[in-house]
PDB file of C-alpha atoms and ligand atoms in Angstrom:
ATOM      1  CA  MET A  29       0.293   0.085   0.024  1.00 43.00           C
ATOM      2  CA  SER A  30       1.511   3.665  -1.016  1.00 43.00           C
ATOM      3  CA  SER A  31       1.543   5.887   1.569  1.00 43.00           C
ATOM      4  CA  ALA A  32       0.532   8.535  -0.427  1.00 39.00           C
ATOM      5  CA  ALA A  33      -2.624   6.968  -1.571  1.00 42.00           C
ATOM      6  CA  LEU A  34      -3.265   6.852   2.814  1.00 49.00           C
ATOM      7  CA  SER A  35      -4.019  10.391   2.888  1.00 44.00           C
ATOM      8  CA  ARG A  36      -7.202  11.872   5.069  1.00 44.00           C
ATOM      9  CA  VAL A  37      -8.219  13.399   1.884  1.00 35.00           C
ATOM     10  CA  GLY A  38      -8.498  10.267   0.294  1.00 34.00           C
ATOM     11  CA  PHE A  39      -9.181   7.580   2.831  1.00 43.00           C
ATOM     12  CA  SER A  40     -11.268   8.749   5.683  1.00 44.00           C
ATOM     13  CA  GLN A  41     -12.402  12.334   4.780  1.00 39.00           C
ATOM     14  CA  ALA A  42     -13.371  12.413   1.314  1.00 34.00           C
ATOM     15  CA  ALA A  43     -17.083  11.314   1.248  1.00 32.00           C
ATOM     16  CA  ILE A  44     -18.031  13.250   4.443  1.00 33.00           C
ATOM     17  CA  GLY A  45     -17.692  16.312   1.953  1.00 31.00           C
ATOM     18  CA  ALA A  46     -15.168  19.083   2.567  1.00 31.00           C
ATOM     19  CA  GLN A  47     -14.201  20.273   6.256  1.00 35.00           C
ATOM     20  CA  ALA A  48     -11.769  22.517   6.000  1.00 30.00           C
ATOM     21  CA  ASN A  49     -10.235  22.468   8.926  1.00 34.00           C
ATOM     22  CA  MET A  50      -9.135  18.586   8.860  1.00 37.00           C
ATOM     23  CA  THR A  51      -5.386  19.385   7.169  1.00 39.00           C
ATOM     24  CA  GLY A  52      -3.362  17.874  10.115  1.00 46.00           C
ATOM     25  CA  PRO A  53      -3.201  14.069  11.380  1.00 50.00           C
ATOM     26  CA  TYR A  54      -4.161  15.327  14.965  1.00 72.00           C
ATOM     27  CA  VAL A  55      -7.620  17.243  14.475  1.00 77.00           C
ATOM     28  CA  LEU A  56     -10.694  15.877  16.080  1.00 88.00           C
ATOM     29  CA  PRO A  57     -13.465  15.827  12.788  1.00 84.00           C
ATOM     30  CA  PRO A  58     -16.374  16.937  13.845  1.00 90.00           C
ATOM     31  CA  LEU A  59     -19.073  14.146  14.157  1.00 94.00           C
ATOM     32  CA  PRO A  60     -20.493  14.280  10.357  1.00 94.00           C
ATOM     33  CA  TYR A  61     -24.766  14.261  12.150  1.00 96.00           C
ATOM     34  CA  ALA A  62     -25.937  15.219  15.249  1.00 97.00           C
ATOM     35  CA  TYR A  63     -25.343  13.442  18.376  1.00 98.00           C
ATOM     36  CA  ASP A  64     -28.830  12.095  18.591  1.00 98.00           C
ATOM     37  CA  ALA A  65     -28.762  10.988  14.835  1.00 98.00           C
ATOM     38  CA  LEU A  66     -28.442   7.420  15.822  1.00 98.00           C
ATOM     39  CA  GLU A  67     -31.455   7.454  18.303  1.00 98.00           C
ATOM     40  CA  PRO A  68     -32.752   4.888  19.530  1.00 98.00           C
ATOM     41  CA  TYR A  69     -29.917   2.351  18.108  1.00 98.00           C
ATOM     42  CA  ILE A  70     -27.097   4.714  19.884  1.00 98.00           C
ATOM     43  CA  ASP A  71     -27.928   7.114  22.628  1.00 98.00           C
ATOM     44  CA  ALA A  72     -27.411  11.068  22.454  1.00 98.00           C
ATOM     45  CA  GLN A  73     -25.116  10.636  25.771  1.00 98.00           C
ATOM     46  CA  THR A  74     -23.011   7.922  24.575  1.00 98.00           C
ATOM     47  CA  MET A  75     -21.953   9.807  21.359  1.00 98.00           C
ATOM     48  CA  HIS A  76     -21.388  12.927  23.438  1.00 97.00           C
ATOM     49  CA  LEU A  77     -18.681  10.873  25.561  1.00 97.00           C
ATOM     50  CA  HIS A  78     -17.482   8.851  22.851  1.00 98.00           C
ATOM     51  CA  HIS A  79     -16.555  11.539  20.311  1.00 97.00           C
ATOM     52  CA  ASP A  80     -16.159  14.552  22.590  1.00 96.00           C
ATOM     53  CA  LYS A  81     -13.953  12.578  25.702  1.00 95.00           C
ATOM     54  CA  HIS A  82     -12.739   9.345  24.066  1.00 95.00           C
ATOM     55  CA  ASP A  83     -12.162  10.292  20.490  1.00 94.00           C
ATOM     56  CA  ALA A  84     -10.955  13.640  21.299  1.00 92.00           C
ATOM     57  CA  SER A  85      -8.070  11.587  23.756  1.00 91.00           C
ATOM     58  CA  TYR A  86      -7.001   9.629  21.193  1.00 92.00           C
ATOM     59  CA  VAL A  87      -6.456  12.836  18.719  1.00 89.00           C
ATOM     60  CA  GLU A  88      -4.553  15.099  22.130  1.00 86.00           C
ATOM     61  CA  HIS A  89      -2.561  11.913  22.564  1.00 85.00           C
ATOM     62  CA  ALA A  90      -1.665  11.156  19.713  1.00 81.00           C
ATOM     63  CA  ALA A  91      -0.493  15.069  19.369  1.00 74.00           C
ATOM     64  CA  VAL A  92       1.279  14.576  21.974  1.00 66.00           C
ATOM     65  CA  ALA A  93       3.323  11.982  20.474  1.00 63.00           C
ATOM     66  CA  GLY A  94       3.695  14.032  17.367  1.00 59.00           C
ATOM     67  CA  ARG A  95       7.112  15.922  16.183  1.00 73.00           C
ATOM     68  CA  PRO A  96       7.487  17.790  13.631  1.00 73.00           C
ATOM     69  CA  ASP A  97       9.290  15.424  11.834  1.00 79.00           C
ATOM     70  CA  LEU A  98       5.824  13.228  11.703  1.00 83.00           C
ATOM     71  CA  ALA A  99       3.487  15.907  11.367  1.00 77.00           C
ATOM     72  CA  SER A 100       3.662  16.120   7.665  1.00 79.00           C
ATOM     73  CA  ARG A 101       2.187  12.195   7.635  1.00 85.00           C
ATOM     74  CA  THR A 102      -1.411  11.424   8.050  1.00 87.00           C
ATOM     75  CA  VAL A 103      -1.923   9.517  11.009  1.00 89.00           C
ATOM     76  CA  GLU A 104      -3.180   6.526   8.685  1.00 91.00           C
ATOM     77  CA  ASP A 105      -0.156   6.420   6.989  1.00 92.00           C
ATOM     78  CA  LEU A 106       1.908   6.363  10.817  1.00 92.00           C
ATOM     79  CA  VAL A 107      -0.519   3.424  11.896  1.00 95.00           C
ATOM     80  CA  ALA A 108      -0.454   1.761   8.163  1.00 95.00           C
ATOM     81  CA  HIS A 109       3.737   1.916   8.757  1.00 95.00           C
ATOM     82  CA  LEU A 110       4.381   1.186  12.431  1.00 95.00           C
ATOM     83  CA  ASP A 111       7.911   0.361  11.249  1.00 96.00           C
ATOM     84  CA  SER A 112       9.012   3.422   9.864  1.00 93.00           C
ATOM     85  CA  VAL A 113       7.555   5.817  13.470  1.00 91.00           C
ATOM     86  CA  PRO A 114      10.504   6.459  15.602  1.00 89.00           C
ATOM     87  CA  GLU A 115      10.539   4.129  18.809  1.00 90.00           C
ATOM     88  CA  GLN A 116      10.147   6.201  21.266  1.00 88.00           C
ATOM     89  CA  VAL A 117       7.042   7.404  19.931  1.00 89.00           C
ATOM     90  CA  ARG A 118       5.687   4.191  18.403  1.00 92.00           C
ATOM     91  CA  THR A 119       3.402   2.779  21.220  1.00 93.00           C
ATOM     92  CA  ALA A 120       1.452   5.981  21.251  1.00 91.00           C
ATOM     93  CA  ILE A 121       1.130   6.336  17.332  1.00 92.00           C
ATOM     94  CA  ARG A 122      -0.414   2.664  17.581  1.00 95.00           C
ATOM     95  CA  ILE A 123      -2.669   2.878  20.630  1.00 94.00           C
ATOM     96  CA  GLN A 124      -3.374   6.639  20.588  1.00 93.00           C
ATOM     97  CA  GLY A 125      -3.060   7.142  16.588  1.00 92.00           C
ATOM     98  CA  GLY A 126      -4.726   3.858  16.125  1.00 95.00           C
ATOM     99  CA  GLY A 127      -7.499   5.506  18.268  1.00 96.00           C
ATOM    100  CA  ASP A 128      -7.786   8.177  16.295  1.00 93.00           C
ATOM    101  CA  ALA A 129      -7.678   6.785  13.171  1.00 94.00           C
ATOM    102  CA  ASN A 130      -9.921   4.134  13.820  1.00 97.00           C
ATOM    103  CA  HIS A 131     -12.635   6.493  15.022  1.00 96.00           C
ATOM    104  CA  SER A 132     -12.202   8.712  11.953  1.00 93.00           C
ATOM    105  CA  PHE A 133     -12.768   5.974   9.873  1.00 95.00           C
ATOM    106  CA  TRP A 134     -15.792   4.895  11.923  1.00 97.00           C
ATOM    107  CA  TRP A 135     -18.362   7.811  12.359  1.00 97.00           C
ATOM    108  CA  PRO A 136     -18.986   8.634   8.737  1.00 96.00           C
ATOM    109  CA  THR A 137     -20.082   4.922   8.400  1.00 97.00           C
ATOM    110  CA  LEU A 138     -23.125   5.086  10.510  1.00 98.00           C
ATOM    111  CA  SER A 139     -26.274   7.096   9.601  1.00 97.00           C
ATOM    112  CA  LYS A 140     -29.574   7.700  10.601  1.00 96.00           C
ATOM    113  CA  ASN A 141     -31.179   6.367   7.132  1.00 94.00           C
ATOM    114  CA  GLY A 142     -28.449   3.289   6.817  1.00 94.00           C
ATOM    115  CA  GLY A 143     -29.286   0.008   7.321  1.00 94.00           C
ATOM    116  CA  ASP A 144     -30.212  -0.984   4.230  1.00 95.00           C
ATOM    117  CA  ALA A 145     -27.995  -3.396   1.844  1.00 97.00           C
ATOM    118  CA  PRO A 146     -24.277  -3.069   0.497  1.00 98.00           C
ATOM    119  CA  LYS A 147     -24.190  -1.562  -3.152  1.00 97.00           C
ATOM    120  CA  ALA A 148     -22.532  -2.011  -6.089  1.00 94.00           C
ATOM    121  CA  GLU A 149     -19.378  -3.780  -6.154  1.00 96.00           C
ATOM    122  CA  LEU A 150     -19.509  -4.237  -2.353  1.00 97.00           C
ATOM    123  CA  ALA A 151     -22.758  -6.073  -2.618  1.00 98.00           C
ATOM    124  CA  LYS A 152     -21.695  -8.544  -5.139  1.00 97.00           C
ATOM    125  CA  ASP A 153     -18.357  -9.409  -3.672  1.00 97.00           C
ATOM    126  CA  ILE A 154     -20.155  -9.852  -0.545  1.00 98.00           C
ATOM    127  CA  ASP A 155     -22.589 -12.245  -1.781  1.00 98.00           C
ATOM    128  CA  ALA A 156     -19.217 -14.379  -3.952  1.00 97.00           C
ATOM    129  CA  GLN A 157     -17.616 -14.369  -0.594  1.00 96.00           C
ATOM    130  CA  PHE A 158     -19.695 -14.666   2.312  1.00 98.00           C
ATOM    131  CA  GLY A 159     -22.757 -16.060   0.078  1.00 98.00           C
ATOM    132  CA  GLY A 160     -25.085 -12.945   0.969  1.00 97.00           C
ATOM    133  CA  LEU A 161     -25.571 -10.342   3.159  1.00 98.00           C
ATOM    134  CA  SER A 162     -27.109 -12.576   6.314  1.00 98.00           C
ATOM    135  CA  LYS A 163     -24.563 -14.661   6.106  1.00 98.00           C
ATOM    136  CA  PHE A 164     -21.988 -11.925   6.617  1.00 98.00           C
ATOM    137  CA  GLN A 165     -23.833 -10.120   9.408  1.00 98.00           C
ATOM    138  CA  GLU A 166     -23.906 -13.535  11.068  1.00 98.00           C
ATOM    139  CA  GLN A 167     -19.859 -14.304  10.888  1.00 98.00           C
ATOM    140  CA  PHE A 168     -19.409 -10.699  11.831  1.00 98.00           C
ATOM    141  CA  SER A 169     -21.793 -10.222  14.368  1.00 98.00           C
ATOM    142  CA  LYS A 170     -20.044 -13.438  16.293  1.00 98.00           C
ATOM    143  CA  ALA A 171     -16.341 -11.693  15.246  1.00 98.00           C
ATOM    144  CA  ALA A 172     -17.644  -8.948  17.255  1.00 98.00           C
ATOM    145  CA  GLY A 173     -19.224 -10.713  19.971  1.00 98.00           C
ATOM    146  CA  SER A 174     -15.908 -12.989  20.259  1.00 97.00           C
ATOM    147  CA  VAL A 175     -13.470  -9.715  20.998  1.00 97.00           C
ATOM    148  CA  PHE A 176     -12.407 -10.551  24.851  1.00 96.00           C
ATOM    149  CA  GLY A 177     -12.195  -6.668  26.196  1.00 95.00           C
ATOM    150  CA  SER A 178     -11.672  -3.871  24.668  1.00 98.00           C
ATOM    151  CA  GLY A 179     -11.301  -3.951  20.482  1.00 98.00           C
ATOM    152  CA  TRP A 180     -12.702  -4.170  17.422  1.00 98.00           C
ATOM    153  CA  ALA A 181     -14.503  -5.732  14.911  1.00 98.00           C
ATOM    154  CA  TRP A 182     -13.676  -5.503  11.090  1.00 98.00           C
ATOM    155  CA  LEU A 183     -14.487  -6.005   7.038  1.00 98.00           C
ATOM    156  CA  THR A 184     -11.269  -5.740   5.593  1.00 97.00           C
ATOM    157  CA  LEU A 185      -9.707  -5.683   2.153  1.00 96.00           C
ATOM    158  CA  ALA A 186      -6.439  -7.466   1.604  1.00 94.00           C
ATOM    159  CA  SER A 187      -4.161  -7.536  -1.364  1.00 88.00           C
ATOM    160  CA  GLY A 188      -5.527  -9.486  -4.607  1.00 87.00           C
ATOM    161  CA  GLY A 189      -8.979  -8.480  -3.511  1.00 88.00           C
ATOM    162  CA  LYS A 190      -9.659 -10.580  -0.488  1.00 93.00           C
ATOM    163  CA  LEU A 191     -12.166  -9.501   1.990  1.00 96.00           C
ATOM    164  CA  GLN A 192     -12.110 -11.027   5.494  1.00 96.00           C
ATOM    165  CA  ILE A 193     -13.934 -10.570   8.615  1.00 98.00           C
ATOM    166  CA  GLU A 194     -10.993 -10.207  11.678  1.00 98.00           C
ATOM    167  CA  SER A 195     -10.852  -8.548  14.853  1.00 98.00           C
ATOM    168  CA  SER A 196      -8.298  -6.664  16.692  1.00 98.00           C
ATOM    169  CA  ALA A 197      -7.789  -6.275  20.337  1.00 98.00           C
ATOM    170  CA  ASN A 198      -7.585  -2.605  21.990  1.00 98.00           C
ATOM    171  CA  GLN A 199      -6.948   0.301  18.813  1.00 98.00           C
ATOM    172  CA  ASP A 200      -5.153  -1.504  16.805  1.00 98.00           C
ATOM    173  CA  SER A 201      -5.605  -0.918  13.164  1.00 97.00           C
ATOM    174  CA  PRO A 202      -5.762  -3.567  10.288  1.00 97.00           C
ATOM    175  CA  LEU A 203      -4.140  -0.611   8.311  1.00 96.00           C
ATOM    176  CA  SER A 204      -1.040  -1.835  10.819  1.00 97.00           C
ATOM    177  CA  ASN A 205      -0.918  -5.287   8.769  1.00 96.00           C
ATOM    178  CA  GLY A 206      -1.709  -4.057   5.228  1.00 95.00           C
ATOM    179  CA  ARG A 207      -5.311  -4.266   5.151  1.00 95.00           C
ATOM    180  CA  THR A 208      -7.821  -1.893   4.285  1.00 95.00           C
ATOM    181  CA  PRO A 209     -11.031  -1.191   6.766  1.00 96.00           C
ATOM    182  CA  VAL A 210     -14.467  -1.425   4.728  1.00 97.00           C
ATOM    183  CA  LEU A 211     -16.608  -1.721   8.049  1.00 98.00           C
ATOM    184  CA  GLY A 212     -15.992  -1.703  11.348  1.00 98.00           C
ATOM    185  CA  ILE A 213     -17.172  -2.135  14.937  1.00 98.00           C
ATOM    186  CA  ASP A 214     -16.176  -0.647  17.887  1.00 98.00           C
ATOM    187  CA  VAL A 215     -17.048  -3.250  20.589  1.00 98.00           C
ATOM    188  CA  TRP A 216     -15.408  -1.528  23.735  1.00 98.00           C
ATOM    189  CA  GLU A 217     -17.567  -0.726  26.574  1.00 98.00           C
ATOM    190  CA  HIS A 218     -17.441   2.914  26.024  1.00 98.00           C
ATOM    191  CA  ALA A 219     -19.321   2.516  22.548  1.00 98.00           C
ATOM    192  CA  TYR A 220     -22.572   0.771  24.208  1.00 98.00           C
ATOM    193  CA  TYR A 221     -22.145   0.502  28.149  1.00 98.00           C
ATOM    194  CA  LEU A 222     -24.255   3.246  28.890  1.00 98.00           C
ATOM    195  CA  LYS A 223     -27.668   1.799  26.890  1.00 98.00           C
ATOM    196  CA  TYR A 224     -27.077  -2.121  26.603  1.00 98.00           C
ATOM    197  CA  GLN A 225     -24.814  -2.283  29.515  1.00 97.00           C
ATOM    198  CA  ASN A 226     -23.600  -6.307  29.222  1.00 97.00           C
ATOM    199  CA  ARG A 227     -25.864  -6.748  26.000  1.00 98.00           C
ATOM    200  CA  ARG A 228     -23.007  -6.698  23.836  1.00 98.00           C
ATOM    201  CA  PRO A 229     -25.121  -8.702  21.150  1.00 98.00           C
ATOM    202  CA  GLU A 230     -27.833  -6.192  21.154  1.00 98.00           C
ATOM    203  CA  TYR A 231     -25.665  -3.273  20.572  1.00 98.00           C
ATOM    204  CA  VAL A 232     -24.312  -5.196  17.357  1.00 98.00           C
ATOM    205  CA  ALA A 233     -27.665  -6.204  16.619  1.00 98.00           C
ATOM    206  CA  ALA A 234     -28.702  -2.335  16.391  1.00 98.00           C
ATOM    207  CA  PHE A 235     -25.802  -1.251  14.679  1.00 98.00           C
ATOM    208  CA  PHE A 236     -26.684  -3.230  11.460  1.00 98.00           C
ATOM    209  CA  HIS A 237     -29.843  -0.789  11.681  1.00 98.00           C
ATOM    210  CA  ILE A 238     -27.486   2.521  11.211  1.00 98.00           C
ATOM    211  CA  VAL A 239     -24.491   1.583   8.724  1.00 98.00           C
ATOM    212  CA  ASN A 240     -24.035   3.828   6.093  1.00 98.00           C
ATOM    213  CA  TRP A 241     -24.100   1.172   3.270  1.00 98.00           C
ATOM    214  CA  ASP A 242     -23.680   3.867   0.837  1.00 97.00           C
ATOM    215  CA  PHE A 243     -20.869   5.519   2.452  1.00 96.00           C
ATOM    216  CA  VAL A 244     -19.384   2.151   3.121  1.00 97.00           C
ATOM    217  CA  SER A 245     -19.902   0.960  -0.652  1.00 97.00           C
ATOM    218  CA  GLY A 246     -18.266   4.191  -2.002  1.00 94.00           C
ATOM    219  CA  GLN A 247     -15.778   3.623   0.427  1.00 91.00           C
ATOM    220  CA  TYR A 248     -14.928   0.187  -0.673  1.00 95.00           C
ATOM    221  CA  ALA A 249     -13.941   1.498  -4.269  1.00 92.00           C
ATOM    222  CA  VAL A 250     -11.303   3.650  -2.383  1.00 88.00           C
ATOM    223  CA  ALA A 251     -10.051   0.166  -0.494  1.00 91.00           C
ATOM    224  CA  GLU A 252      -9.943  -1.495  -4.010  1.00 92.00           C
ATOM    225  CA  LYS A 253      -7.955   1.529  -5.452  1.00 88.00           C
ATOM    226  CA  LEU A 254      -5.294   1.394  -2.353  1.00 83.00           C
ATOM    227  CA  GLN A 255      -4.784  -2.410  -2.279  1.00 83.00           C
ATOM    228  CA  SER A 256      -3.814  -2.484  -6.002  1.00 82.00           C
ATOM    229  CA  ALA A 257      -2.105   0.739  -5.726  1.00 69.00           C
TER     230      ALA A 257
HETATM  231 MN1  LIG B 301     -14.452   3.879  20.524  1.00 79.90          MN
END
């Protein structure tokens, strides 16, 4: 995967619309919708805390780790090439920068008008590789339910065009393993505990009502381009 392709503009921000202040790797992007937009599936209080406190903290601490020699690179690029990051700040970039990258990726994949079905190439490839949307959802939900402790479940694209379901611990990003996220779900308790408490499967089921498949299907075209670069 080429470094140049992993710009915020090209990767996570393109489809949110032009938000002029997002020029550096260490800026918290605003939510692309209202805090209560995802009700009743994700409550407004959770969104306030999750975006304004948790995500803000990742961005802030990634900034602490940031140095002038790294500031010209996007956080996605740093996370995708951890070997190129100086050892003194590598862990901070991995855990805080990873949190920044994962959440920036995630917010725009949700929408109150979501929950329908994948489109275009993504629909075809999910059918071909998982045997249909419901089978995909079943496997993805299983992966989300199986994360022990804090982490994420992902649909990712590997080189060669293979879609796969995987999970990651803490804020590790699939980018660090050369794969491009297509869809993800944050299963840290901060993402759902106020409303769902210990009932993570209910949160995962609710998630599928708010997946912005239009956006995700558009991102898939970007992912395909990155993986063939
Ligand atoms: Mn989170």
